Amino acid sequence: MNLQSDKDLKIYNTFGISVKADEFLEFESVEELKSALKSIEGKELLILGGGSNILFTQDFKGAVLKNNLRGIQLIDETENHVFIEAAAGENWHQLVLETLQNNWYGLENLSYIPGNVGASPMQNIGAYGVELKDVFHSLNALEIASSEMHIFDAESCKFGYRESVFKRELKNQYVITSVVFKLNKEAKIKTDYGVINDQLKEFGKENPTPADVSRAVIAIRQSKLPEPKEIGNAGSFFKNPIVTIDILMEILQAHPTAPSYPVDGEQVKIPAGWLIEQAGWKGKTIDGKYGVHKNQALVLVNYSNATGNEIYELSTSIINDVNEKFGVKLEREVNIY
Ligand code: FAD
Ligand code: NAP
């Protein structure tokens, strides 16, 4: 473990924002994590994975602990399932590929999401009709206050739409050290999320395998989302708002083609990207430095050396404008520091 001071975090966040951390430490084992926590006791703490769901708006006055815990192993199996434990510092997409290579199924729709395994339960990552909770068995986490390990099952994680207990009641109290997934031995593919079927047809796959679904998802994502290595971004900046049917009806009066997806009998989800596009923000660039992506209005981008505050202020302008035009208050999905 090597404690570094005044560390520039530009390469540690996919927005590419240059801020400094008072202290920076990387840990490779739970023992190293425990001694790191002792050495920085009392200081403000940030556990960092791949930095793909973070916007830094100022220097971090505390210690950043970069999680480098590694290892993927099969820990149990039944007739139909395997239980795979992946350490929190493993790259998410590499885990997806490794499970598919071993004919363990269930993660294919979640292909090509940046970041690490340890952050996946934080916001119950989701894409193309599958959420982490659908393949989750349990997780192991170190309680920061006591340095004791705890096990959380799905119920105690309180997963919701891009939400979990770790973003709310237990925020900043635990370091997730590994996640156990319950995967299928038999393929149960899910292609009903519109564009996947179109892409599979384009590939000429009439009886697709989970690996085909993964390839389709990768192709779709590569065609419409900016690569963080080329253009700084943190994926969807806002959550898709869940609103009452009454609000949807009001929106439909002015915009009869407004898209929506049912959540339950009383609520619907409206794509935030559609609201932002209708409000005129899609593709907008400010001072040539930052703005709203041209293909996906949900994604705010840093073209060159924007500050986190500039991007944060842009997000505030979008929230206010969408609220004024549609009466819907967007919430940020990205974690702001
Ligand atoms: P970080 O950004 O490093 O951390 C995020 C938060 O989790 C921070 O608050 C951090 O302190 C906390 N944290 C991280 N690791 C731990 C740990 N081990 N213990 C405790 N707390 C921890 N998300 C989706 O849900 N679906 C998508 O389809 C999707 N697509 C994306 C596409 C692009 C191009 C980008 C840039 C992002 C996308 N995201 C998506 C968002 C992001 O990839 C995920 O939220 C991812 O899980 C973040 O992982 P990370 O390791 O980068 O987390
Ligand atoms: P899209 O397919 O253009 O669809 C726009 C939105 O409508 C999505 O956000 C999705 O909500 C919703 N939607 C579309 N079809 C749906 C269906 N059949 N049932 C329910 N909801 C539906 O979206 P996209 O931007 O290209 O993203 C594709 C997927 O990748 C989405 O699941 C999205 O969440 C995920 N993604 C997430 C991030 C992130 O950072 N969080 C970034 C990129 C992509 P949901 O978001 O609830 O699925």
mmCIF file of N, CA and C in Angstrom, residues 251 254-259 270-284 292 296-298 318 321-322 325-326 330:
data_model
loop_
_atom_site.group_PDB
_atom_site.id
_atom_site.type_symbol
_atom_site.label_atom_id
_atom_site.label_comp_id
_atom_site.label_asym_id
_atom_site.label_seq_id
_atom_site.Cartn_x
_atom_site.Cartn_y
_atom_site.Cartn_z
ATOM 1 N N ILE A 251 -48.963 15.318 -20.208
ATOM 2 C CA ILE A 251 -47.887 15.399 -21.213
ATOM 3 C C ILE A 251 -48.425 14.956 -22.575
ATOM 4 N N ALA A 254 -50.208 17.564 -24.840
ATOM 5 C CA ALA A 254 -49.368 18.457 -25.657
ATOM 6 C C ALA A 254 -48.469 17.674 -26.618
ATOM 7 N N HIS A 255 -48.131 16.422 -26.226
ATOM 8 C CA HIS A 255 -47.195 15.613 -27.047
ATOM 9 C C HIS A 255 -47.779 14.209 -27.197
ATOM 10 N N PRO A 256 -48.689 14.032 -28.140
ATOM 11 C CA PRO A 256 -49.412 12.747 -28.228
ATOM 12 C C PRO A 256 -48.508 11.527 -28.449
ATOM 13 N N THR A 257 -47.267 11.736 -28.911
ATOM 14 C CA THR A 257 -46.400 10.563 -29.159
ATOM 15 C C THR A 257 -45.408 10.319 -28.016
ATOM 16 N N ALA A 258 -45.606 10.974 -26.884
ATOM 17 C CA ALA A 258 -44.655 10.803 -25.761
ATOM 18 C C ALA A 258 -44.545 9.328 -25.372
ATOM 19 N N PRO A 259 -43.322 8.772 -25.295
ATOM 20 C CA PRO A 259 -43.172 7.355 -24.925
ATOM 21 C C PRO A 259 -43.320 7.156 -23.420
ATOM 22 N N ILE A 270 -41.142 7.440 -17.812
ATOM 23 C CA ILE A 270 -40.971 8.215 -19.051
ATOM 24 C C ILE A 270 -39.469 8.326 -19.317
ATOM 25 N N PRO A 271 -39.000 7.992 -20.525
ATOM 26 C CA PRO A 271 -37.558 8.124 -20.784
ATOM 27 C C PRO A 271 -37.088 9.570 -20.596
ATOM 28 N N ALA A 272 -36.167 9.775 -19.664
ATOM 29 C CA ALA A 272 -35.650 11.130 -19.408
ATOM 30 C C ALA A 272 -35.009 11.690 -20.672
ATOM 31 N N GLY A 273 -34.394 10.799 -21.482
ATOM 32 C CA GLY A 273 -33.746 11.260 -22.713
ATOM 33 C C GLY A 273 -34.750 11.929 -23.646
ATOM 34 N N TRP A 274 -35.961 11.412 -23.684
ATOM 35 C CA TRP A 274 -37.001 11.996 -24.535
ATOM 36 C C TRP A 274 -37.379 13.395 -24.023
ATOM 37 N N LEU A 275 -37.560 13.530 -22.706
ATOM 38 C CA LEU A 275 -37.936 14.830 -22.118
ATOM 39 C C LEU A 275 -36.850 15.873 -22.410
ATOM 40 N N ILE A 276 -35.583 15.446 -22.264
ATOM 41 C CA ILE A 276 -34.463 16.384 -22.447
ATOM 42 C C ILE A 276 -34.366 16.790 -23.921
ATOM 43 N N GLU A 277 -34.586 15.811 -24.793
ATOM 44 C CA GLU A 277 -34.537 16.093 -26.241
ATOM 45 C C GLU A 277 -35.664 17.066 -26.625
ATOM 46 N N GLN A 278 -36.888 16.786 -26.133
ATOM 47 C CA GLN A 278 -38.029 17.660 -26.448
ATOM 48 C C GLN A 278 -37.791 19.077 -25.948
ATOM 49 N N ALA A 279 -37.070 19.188 -24.826
ATOM 50 C CA ALA A 279 -36.798 20.519 -24.264
ATOM 51 C C ALA A 279 -35.683 21.226 -25.041
ATOM 52 N N GLY A 280 -35.117 20.542 -26.044
ATOM 53 C CA GLY A 280 -34.169 21.207 -26.944
ATOM 54 C C GLY A 280 -32.701 21.101 -26.561
ATOM 55 N N TRP A 281 -32.373 20.186 -25.642
ATOM 56 C CA TRP A 281 -30.985 20.119 -25.153
ATOM 57 C C TRP A 281 -30.095 19.133 -25.914
ATOM 58 N N LYS A 282 -30.685 18.204 -26.647
ATOM 59 C CA LYS A 282 -29.883 17.141 -27.273
ATOM 60 C C LYS A 282 -28.825 17.746 -28.208
ATOM 61 N N GLY A 283 -27.583 17.335 -28.045
ATOM 62 C CA GLY A 283 -26.505 17.776 -28.921
ATOM 63 C C GLY A 283 -25.964 19.165 -28.607
ATOM 64 N N LYS A 284 -26.524 19.835 -27.583
ATOM 65 C CA LYS A 284 -26.058 21.187 -27.250
ATOM 66 C C LYS A 284 -24.622 21.142 -26.703
ATOM 67 N N VAL A 292 -24.424 18.095 -24.031
ATOM 68 C CA VAL A 292 -25.355 16.970 -24.031
ATOM 69 C C VAL A 292 -25.053 16.154 -25.288
ATOM 70 N N GLN A 296 -27.581 10.587 -27.562
ATOM 71 C CA GLN A 296 -28.312 10.156 -26.376
ATOM 72 C C GLN A 296 -28.361 11.318 -25.391
ATOM 73 N N ALA A 297 -29.541 11.947 -25.301
ATOM 74 C CA ALA A 297 -29.661 13.177 -24.509
ATOM 75 C C ALA A 297 -29.518 12.953 -22.998
ATOM 76 N N LEU A 298 -29.549 11.680 -22.585
ATOM 77 C CA LEU A 298 -29.398 11.380 -21.147
ATOM 78 C C LEU A 298 -27.949 11.507 -20.691
ATOM 79 N N ILE A 318 -30.829 21.828 -16.992
ATOM 80 C CA ILE A 318 -31.698 20.847 -17.663
ATOM 81 C C ILE A 318 -32.853 20.455 -16.733
ATOM 82 N N ASP A 321 -35.348 23.329 -16.614
ATOM 83 C CA ASP A 321 -36.054 23.528 -17.877
ATOM 84 C C ASP A 321 -37.101 22.432 -18.109
ATOM 85 N N VAL A 322 -36.694 21.169 -17.856
ATOM 86 C CA VAL A 322 -37.634 20.048 -18.053
ATOM 87 C C VAL A 322 -38.812 20.193 -17.071
ATOM 88 N N LYS A 325 -41.126 22.847 -18.408
ATOM 89 C CA LYS A 325 -41.860 22.486 -19.631
ATOM 90 C C LYS A 325 -42.808 21.316 -19.435
ATOM 91 N N PHE A 326 -42.463 20.370 -18.544
ATOM 92 C CA PHE A 326 -43.271 19.141 -18.430
ATOM 93 C C PHE A 326 -43.821 18.889 -17.021
ATOM 94 N N LEU A 330 -36.479 15.893 -12.841
ATOM 95 C CA LEU A 330 -35.487 14.828 -13.055
ATOM 96 C C LEU A 330 -34.583 14.722 -11.833
#
